Structures are given as C-alpha cells and as structure tokens.
Coordinates of N, CA and C in Angstrom, one line a residue:
M262 N 120.1 -15.5 13.3 CA 120.9 -15.2 12.2 C 122.0 -14.3 13.1
M263 N 121.4 -13.7 13.6 CA 122.4 -12.2 14.3 C 123.0 -12.5 15.7
K264 N 122.9 -14.2 15.9 CA 123.7 -15.0 17.0 C 124.9 -15.5 15.3
Q265 N 125.2 -15.9 14.4 CA 125.9 -16.4 13.2 C 126.4 -15.8 13.9
W266 N 126.4 -14.1 13.0 CA 126.9 -12.9 12.9 C 128.1 -13.0 13.4
V267 N 127.2 -12.8 15.1 CA 128.2 -12.2 15.5 C 129.1 -13.4 15.6
G268 N 129.1 -14.8 15.8 CA 130.3 -15.4 16.7 C 130.9 -15.2 14.7
S269 N 131.1 -15.0 13.7 CA 131.5 -15.4 12.7 C 132.6 -13.6 13.2
M270 N 131.9 -12.3 13.7 CA 132.3 -11.4 13.8 C 133.4 -11.3 15.0
L271 N 133.0 -12.7 15.9 CA 134.2 -12.7 16.7 C 134.8 -13.6 16.3
L272 N 134.6 -14.8 15.6 CA 136.3 -15.8 14.4 C 136.7 -14.3 14.3
V273 N 136.7 -13.5 13.7 CA 137.2 -12.4 12.3 C 137.9 -11.9 13.1
A274 N 137.4 -11.5 14.4 CA 138.5 -10.1 15.3 C 139.3 -11.4 15.8
L275 N 138.7 -12.7 16.5 CA 140.5 -13.9 17.1 C 141.2 -13.7 16.3
A276 N 141.1 -14.5 14.7 CA 142.3 -14.6 13.9 C 143.0 -13.1 13.8
G277 N 142.4 -11.4 13.9 CA 143.2 -11.0 13.8 C 143.7 -10.8 15.3
C278 N 143.8 -11.5 15.9 CA 144.7 -10.7 17.4 C 145.8 -11.6 17.2
T279 N 146.0 -12.7 16.5 CA 146.2 -14.0 16.5 C 147.1 -13.6 14.9
T280 N 147.0 -12.8 13.9 CA 147.9 -12.8 13.1 C 148.6 -11.5 14.1
T281 N 148.5 -10.4 14.7 CA 149.1 -9.6 15.1 C 149.2 -9.9 15.8
Q282 N 149.2 -10.5 17.1 CA 150.3 -11.4 18.0 C 151.6 -12.3 17.6
E283 N 151.5 -12.4 16.3 CA 152.6 -13.1 15.0 C 153.2 -12.4 15.0
T284 N 152.0 -11.6 14.2 CA 153.8 -10.4 13.4 C 154.1 -9.7 14.5
E285 N 153.7 -9.6 15.2 CA 154.7 -9.2 17.1 C 155.8 -9.9 16.6
L286 N 155.8 -10.9 17.3 CA 156.4 -11.8 17.8 C 157.6 -11.8 16.6
D287 N 157.2 -12.2 15.2 CA 158.2 -12.4 14.1 C 158.8 -10.8 15.0
T288 N 158.4 -9.5 15.2 CA 159.3 -8.1 14.3 C 160.2 -9.0 15.6
K289 N 159.6 -9.2 16.8 CA 160.5 -9.2 17.9 C 162.2 -10.7 17.8
V290 N 161.3 -11.5 17.0 CA 162.6 -11.6 16.6 C 163.3 -12.1 16.0
A291 N 163.2 -11.7 15.1 CA 163.8 -10.3 13.4 C 165.1 -9.3 14.3
A292 N 164.9 -8.8 15.4 CA 165.5 -7.4 15.8 C 166.9 -8.9 17.2
L293 N 166.5 -9.6 16.9 CA 166.8 -10.4 18.6 C 168.2 -10.8 17.3
T294 N 169.7 -10.8 18.1 CA 171.0 -10.6 17.9 C 170.9 -12.9 17.5
T295 N 172.1 -13.2 17.0 CA 172.5 -14.6 16.9 C 173.1 -15.1 17.9
C296 N 173.1 -14.9 19.6 CA 173.4 -15.3 20.7 C 172.0 -15.2 21.4
E297 N 171.6 -13.8 20.8 CA 170.2 -14.2 21.7 C 169.4 -14.7 21.6
K298 N 169.4 -15.6 19.9 CA 168.1 -16.6 19.3 C 168.9 -18.1 19.8
V299 N 170.5 -18.3 20.2 CA 171.4 -19.6 20.5 C 170.5 -19.9 21.6
N300 N 170.8 -18.2 22.7 CA 170.1 -19.1 24.2 C 169.1 -18.9 24.1
A301 N 168.3 -18.3 23.7 CA 166.0 -18.4 23.8 C 166.2 -21.0 23.2
L302 N 166.8 -20.8 22.5 CA 167.2 -21.8 21.6 C 167.0 -22.9 23.2
V303 N 167.8 -22.4 23.7 CA 168.6 -23.6 25.0 C 168.1 -23.9 26.2
K304 N 167.2 -22.2 26.3 CA 165.8 -21.9 27.2 C 164.7 -22.4 27.1
G305 N 164.1 -22.6 25.7 CA 163.0 -23.7 25.2 C 163.1 -24.5 24.9
H306 N 164.7 -25.4 24.9 CA 164.1 -26.7 24.2 C 162.7 -27.7 25.5
Q307 N 163.6 -26.8 26.4 CA 162.5 -28.1 28.0 C 161.0 -27.3 28.1
Q308 N 160.9 -26.0 27.6 CA 159.3 -26.1 27.4 C 159.5 -26.1 26.5
G309 N 159.0 -26.6 24.7 CA 159.5 -27.3 23.7 C 159.1 -26.3 22.5
F310 N 160.3 -25.5 23.0 CA 160.2 -24.2 22.0 C 158.6 -23.8 21.6
P311 N 158.2 -23.0 22.6 CA 157.0 -22.5 22.5 C 156.7 -21.2 21.2
H312 N 157.5 -20.7 21.5 CA 157.6 -18.9 20.6 C 157.6 -19.8 19.3
L313 N 158.8 -20.8 19.2 CA 159.6 -21.1 18.0 C 158.2 -21.6 16.5
R314 N 157.7 -21.9 17.3 CA 156.5 -22.9 16.1 C 155.7 -22.2 15.5
M315 N 155.7 -22.5 14.7 CA 154.6 -21.9 13.3 C 153.6 -22.9 12.7
T316 N 154.0 -23.5 11.5 CA 152.8 -24.4 11.0 C 153.7 -25.7 10.7
L317 N 152.2 -26.5 12.4 CA 152.6 -27.3 12.0 C 152.2 -28.6 11.4
T318 N 152.9 -29.6 11.0 CA 152.8 -30.9 10.4 C 152.3 -32.1 11.2
N319 N 151.1 -33.3 10.5 CA 152.0 -34.5 11.8 C 152.0 -35.3 10.4
S320 N 152.6 -36.5 11.4 CA 153.8 -37.6 10.4 C 153.6 -39.1 10.9
R321 N 153.7 -39.6 10.9 CA 153.4 -40.9 11.1 C 153.9 -40.7 12.8
Y322 N 155.5 -39.9 13.5 CA 155.7 -40.9 13.8 C 156.3 -39.2 15.1
M323 N 155.6 -38.2 14.2 CA 156.3 -37.1 15.4 C 155.4 -36.5 14.6
E324 N 156.0 -34.7 15.6 CA 154.4 -33.5 14.5 C 156.2 -33.0 14.4
V325 N 155.6 -32.1 13.0 CA 157.3 -31.3 12.5 C 156.8 -30.0 12.8
W326 N 157.2 -28.5 13.7 CA 156.6 -26.8 12.7 C 157.7 -26.6 12.0
K327 N 157.6 -25.6 11.5 CA 158.3 -24.8 10.9 C 158.8 -23.6 11.5
A328 N 160.0 -23.4 11.8 CA 160.0 -22.6 12.8 C 160.5 -21.2 12.3
R329 N 160.3 -20.2 13.7 CA 160.1 -19.4 13.3 C 161.9 -18.0 13.0
Y330 N 162.9 -19.0 13.6 CA 164.6 -19.0 13.0 C 165.4 -19.4 12.6
H331 N 165.8 -19.2 11.4 CA 167.0 -20.3 11.8 C 168.5 -20.0 11.9
L332 N 169.2 -21.3 11.9 CA 170.2 -20.4 11.9 C 171.6 -21.2 11.6
V333 N 170.8 -22.4 10.5 CA 172.2 -22.5 9.3 C 171.0 -22.7 8.4
G334 N 170.6 -22.6 7.1 CA 169.9 -22.8 6.5 C 168.9 -22.4 6.9
D335 N 167.8 -22.1 6.0 CA 166.3 -21.2 6.2 C 165.1 -22.0 6.3
G336 N 165.2 -23.6 6.4 CA 164.4 -25.1 7.2 C 164.0 -25.6 7.7
C337 N 165.0 -25.1 8.7 CA 165.0 -25.2 10.4 C 163.6 -25.7 10.6
Q338 N 163.5 -26.2 11.7 CA 162.0 -27.1 12.1 C 162.0 -28.0 13.6
V339 N 161.0 -27.7 14.0 CA 160.9 -28.2 15.1 C 160.5 -29.4 15.4
W340 N 160.5 -30.0 16.1 CA 160.4 -32.0 16.1 C 159.5 -31.9 17.2
G341 N 158.1 -32.4 17.3 CA 157.8 -32.9 18.5 C 157.8 -34.9 18.5
W342 N 158.5 -35.5 19.6 CA 158.6 -36.7 19.3 C 157.6 -37.7 20.9
G343 N 156.8 -36.7 20.5 CA 155.7 -37.1 21.4 C 156.7 -37.0 23.3
S344 N 155.7 -37.2 24.4 CA 156.1 -37.7 25.8 C 156.9 -35.9 25.8
G345 N 156.1 -34.5 25.5 CA 156.7 -34.2 25.5 C 158.6 -34.0 25.3
R346 N 158.8 -33.9 24.5 CA 159.7 -34.0 24.0 C 160.1 -34.0 22.9
F347 N 160.8 -32.9 22.7 CA 161.3 -31.6 21.3 C 162.9 -30.7 20.9
S348 N 163.2 -31.2 20.3 CA 163.9 -30.8 19.0 C 163.9 -30.6 18.1
Y349 N 164.7 -28.9 17.9 CA 164.8 -27.9 17.3 C 166.4 -28.6 16.0
M350 N 166.1 -28.8 14.9 CA 166.6 -29.0 13.7 C 166.7 -28.3 12.3
C351 N 167.9 -27.5 12.5 CA 168.1 -26.9 10.7 C 169.3 -28.0 9.8
S352 N 169.6 -27.3 8.9 CA 170.2 -28.1 7.5 C 170.2 -28.0 6.9
L353 N 171.6 -27.0 6.2 CA 171.3 -27.4 5.2 C 172.8 -27.7 3.9
T354 N 171.7 -28.4 2.7 CA 172.4 -29.0 1.7 C 173.7 -28.2 0.9
E355 N 174.9 -28.8 1.1 CA 176.2 -27.4 0.8 C 177.1 -28.7 -0.9
P356 N 177.4 -28.1 -1.2 CA 177.6 -28.8 -3.3 C 179.1 -30.0 -2.9
G357 N 179.8 -29.4 -1.7 CA 181.1 -30.7 -1.6 C 181.1 -30.0 0.6
Q358 N 182.3 -31.3 1.2 CA 182.8 -31.3 1.4 C 183.5 -29.7 2.8
E359 N 184.5 -28.7 1.4 CA 184.9 -27.6 1.4 C 183.6 -26.9 2.8
V360 N 183.4 -26.6 1.5 CA 181.8 -25.0 1.2 C 181.2 -26.4 2.5
A361 N 180.6 -27.4 2.8 CA 179.8 -27.7 4.5 C 180.9 -27.4 6.0
M362 N 182.0 -27.2 5.9 CA 182.9 -27.2 6.7 C 182.4 -25.7 7.5
E363 N 183.1 -25.4 6.0 CA 183.0 -23.8 6.6 C 181.8 -23.2 7.3
H364 N 180.7 -23.8 6.6 CA 179.7 -23.3 7.6 C 179.4 -24.2 9.1
F365 N 180.0 -25.4 9.6 CA 179.9 -26.0 10.6 C 180.8 -25.0 11.7
N366 N 182.0 -25.0 11.1 CA 183.2 -23.9 11.9 C 182.5 -23.1 12.4
Q367 N 182.1 -22.2 11.0 CA 181.6 -20.9 11.6 C 180.2 -20.7 12.4
A368 N 179.6 -22.0 12.2 CA 178.5 -21.8 13.7 C 178.6 -22.7 14.9
K369 N 180.1 -23.9 14.8 CA 180.3 -23.5 16.3 C 181.6 -22.8 16.6
A370 N 182.1 -21.5 16.5 CA 182.7 -20.0 16.9 C 181.4 -19.6 17.3
K371 N 180.3 -19.6 16.8 CA 179.3 -18.4 17.0 C 178.2 -19.4 17.9
T372 N 178.2 -20.4 17.8 CA 177.8 -20.9 19.5 C 178.8 -20.5 20.8
R373 N 179.8 -20.7 19.9 CA 181.1 -21.3 21.5 C 180.2 -19.7 21.9
E374 N 180.7 -19.1 21.1 CA 180.7 -17.3 21.5 C 179.4 -17.0 22.8
C375 N 178.8 -17.4 22.0 CA 177.2 -17.2 23.2 C 177.0 -18.2 23.7
L376 N 177.5 -19.2 23.5 CA 177.5 -19.7 25.0 C 178.0 -19.5 26.6
S377 N 178.0 -19.6 27.5 CA 178.7 -19.3 29.0 C 179.9 -20.3 28.4
Q378 N 180.9 -19.8 29.6 CA 182.0 -20.5 29.7 C 182.1 -22.3 30.0
D379 N 181.3 -22.3 31.1 CA 179.9 -23.8 31.8 C 179.9 -24.6 30.3
W380 N 179.1 -24.4 29.3 CA 179.7 -24.9 28.4 C 180.6 -25.3 27.8
I381 N 180.7 -27.0 27.7 CA 181.9 -27.8 27.1 C 181.0 -27.9 25.9
M382 N 182.8 -28.1 25.3 CA 182.4 -28.5 23.3 C 183.5 -29.5 23.4
K383 N 182.8 -31.1 23.0 CA 184.0 -32.2 22.5 C 183.7 -31.9 21.0
E384 N 184.2 -31.8 20.1 CA 184.4 -33.0 19.1 C 185.1 -33.7 18.3
G385 N 184.9 -33.9 17.5 CA 185.1 -35.6 16.2 C 184.6 -36.1 16.1
P386 N 184.2 -36.9 15.5 CA 184.6 -37.7 13.7 C 182.7 -38.1 14.7
R387 N 181.8 -38.3 13.7 CA 180.4 -38.8 13.9 C 180.8 -40.7 14.0
D388 N 179.6 -40.1 14.6 CA 179.1 -42.0 15.6 C 179.2 -42.8 14.2
A389 N 178.4 -41.9 13.2 CA 178.7 -43.2 12.2 C 177.9 -42.6 11.1
G390 N 179.3 -43.3 9.5 CA 179.4 -42.3 7.8 C 180.3 -41.6 8.1
E391 N 180.1 -40.4 7.9 CA 181.8 -40.0 7.2 C 181.1 -38.3 7.6
G392 N 181.8 -38.2 8.1 CA 182.0 -36.3 8.5 C 182.5 -36.0 10.3
V393 N 182.0 -34.6 11.1 CA 182.7 -34.5 11.8 C 181.2 -33.7 13.3
K394 N 180.7 -34.1 14.0 CA 180.5 -33.8 14.5 C 180.7 -32.8 15.9
A395 N 180.0 -31.7 16.2 CA 180.3 -31.0 17.3 C 179.4 -30.9 18.8
E396 N 179.5 -31.1 19.6 CA 178.5 -31.7 21.2 C 179.2 -30.0 22.1
F397 N 178.2 -29.7 22.6 CA 178.3 -28.6 23.8 C 177.3 -29.5 25.4
T398 N 177.9 -29.2 25.5 CA 177.6 -30.2 27.5 C 177.4 -28.9 28.4
K399 N 176.1 -29.2 29.0 CA 176.1 -27.9 30.1 C 175.9 -28.7 32.1
T400 N 177.2 -28.7 32.4 CA 176.4 -30.7 33.7 C 175.6 -30.1 34.8
G401 N 174.7 -30.9 34.6 CA 172.7 -30.3 35.0 C 172.1 -29.8 34.4
E402 N 172.7 -29.7 32.9 CA 172.1 -29.4 32.1 C 171.0 -30.5 30.7
K403 N 169.5 -30.6 30.3 CA 169.4 -31.7 29.6 C 169.7 -31.7 28.2
T404 N 170.1 -30.1 28.1 CA 169.9 -30.2 26.4 C 171.1 -29.7 25.9
V405 N 171.3 -29.9 24.7 CA 172.2 -30.1 24.1 C 172.4 -29.8 23.0
V406 N 173.6 -27.8 23.0 CA 173.8 -28.0 21.4 C 174.9 -28.6 20.0
T407 N 174.5 -29.6 19.3 CA 175.3 -30.2 18.3 C 175.4 -30.4 17.1
L408 N 176.2 -30.0 16.4 CA 177.1 -29.9 15.4 C 177.2 -30.3 14.6
I409 N 176.0 -30.8 12.6 CA 177.5 -31.9 12.1 C 177.9 -31.7 10.0
A410 N 178.6 -31.6 9.8 CA 179.2 -31.7 8.7 C 179.8 -33.2 8.5
A411 N 177.9 -33.8 7.6 CA 178.3 -34.8 7.1 C 178.5 -35.6 5.6
S412 N 178.3 -36.1 5.1 CA 178.8 -36.5 3.9 C 177.0 -37.8 3.8
S413 N 176.3 -36.6 2.0 CA 175.2 -37.4 2.0 C 175.1 -37.7 0.7
P414 N 175.7 -39.8 0.9 CA 175.8 -39.6 -0.9 C 173.8 -39.5 -1.5
T415 N 174.4 -39.1 -2.9 CA 173.5 -40.3 -3.9 C 173.7 -40.4 -5.0
V416 N 172.3 -40.5 -5.9 CA 172.4 -41.8 -6.9 C 173.2 -41.6 -8.1
F417 N 174.0 -40.0 -7.6 CA 174.6 -39.1 -8.6 C 175.6 -38.3 -7.9
K418 N 176.2 -38.0 -6.9 CA 176.4 -37.5 -6.5 C 177.3 -37.4 -5.1
T419 N 177.7 -37.3 -4.0 CA 177.5 -36.6 -2.8 C 177.8 -35.3 -2.6
E420 N 177.4 -35.2 -1.6 CA 176.2 -33.2 -1.2 C 177.5 -34.8 0.4
W421 N 177.3 -33.1 0.5 CA 176.9 -32.8 2.4 C 176.0 -31.7 2.1
K422 N 176.1 -32.2 4.2 CA 175.4 -31.3 4.8 C 175.5 -31.3 6.1
T423 N 175.5 -29.7 7.0 CA 175.0 -28.7 7.6 C 174.5 -28.9 8.5
Y424 N 174.3 -29.8 9.2 CA 173.6 -29.6 10.8 C 173.8 -29.1 12.0
Y425 N 172.3 -27.9 12.5 CA 172.7 -27.4 14.0 C 171.0 -27.8 15.0
L426 N 171.5 -28.0 15.6 CA 170.1 -29.2 15.8 C 170.7 -28.6 18.3
V427 N 169.1 -28.9 18.6 CA 169.0 -28.8 20.7 C 168.2 -29.1 21.7
G428 N 168.1 -29.8 21.7 CA 167.4 -31.4 22.1 C 167.5 -31.9 23.2
D429 N 167.5 -33.3 23.6 CA 167.6 -34.2 24.0 C 169.0 -35.0 23.4
P430 N 170.2 -35.0 24.3 CA 171.6 -36.1 23.8 C 170.8 -36.8 22.5
S431 N 169.5 -37.4 23.9 CA 169.3 -39.6 23.2 C 168.6 -38.6 21.8
D432 N 167.7 -37.5 21.6 CA 167.3 -37.1 20.4 C 168.3 -37.0 19.2
L433 N 169.0 -36.7 19.6 CA 170.3 -36.0 18.5 C 171.6 -37.3 17.8
K434 N 171.1 -38.3 18.6 CA 172.0 -39.7 17.7 C 173.2 -39.0 16.7

C-alpha cells in the first residue's frame, strides 16, 4: 500500500513538473517576436521542432502535433513524416482571393524582414492549381520557408487559403 501511495505521489509530482515546464515554455514563446519565431522555426526544423510540438495525434500516414505558436491562422501543426522528417504547416481559410493575397503578402514581407539576406525568395504561380507561391531558400540550408495563397473550391463556392510551411523542399510541393 505504501509503495502504491509513493508511486502515485511521484507520478503527480512528475506531472506537475511537466505542466510547470510547459507553462514556462509557453511564457517564453509568448514573449518572442515574430522574427524570433521565424528564425526558431528554421533552426528547429532539422531537430524536428522539439519545443514547438504539443498535443500528438497519430494518423495513418504521419504523426501530427498541435504547434505551440501560429504564424498564419491559429491551427498550425508539426507533421512527422517518419524517418526523422518534419514540417511546420499553418493554413488560414479566407473568404476570397483579395483577403488571401493580403495575408500572403504580409507573411511574405515579414519573412523577408526576418531572414538574413542570404535567403533568396523566388515567387511565381503554384505548381498546380490557381494561386501564388513564394519560397525562401538559402545555399547549403536543407530547410525552406514556403508561403502559398491558393484557391480551394468547395461544393458551393471557391474559398482561398493562405499557407505557411517550413520544412524540406521535397515535402512542401
């Protein structure tokens, strides 16, 4: 009985430590500027965004974590593709192209401001479908930052989405 009680108390104490650590991390993240967040994403990509991952959901094809912060919208995620491959993905559904392009251009300008001049931006039409894509790359860097504004047809209307992605170029097509 005593062993069970001590074990239970240890679990409660450990849970409290995790909660305290998470709260401290959330406080630190809340104090970061947008540029600090963008640079932390680029730096954290090769390690799998360890400080960004929160609640895990397993799917058939990948692991998906709720992200600790959001650069576009409020539903950003970290995707685990297996074999140590990870991507950060945000999306925001817009009522139309004008609003999507406004958010796309704001995110593009802020990203350009945050990344060093070594990062080259290439902008043009999407590879598939209607919309535009901006991609930031740096020589010798395995991480890319990709922004997309794209049409998203539904049964009754065509919405637009703005995407913010950080990861390996082959995963962000």
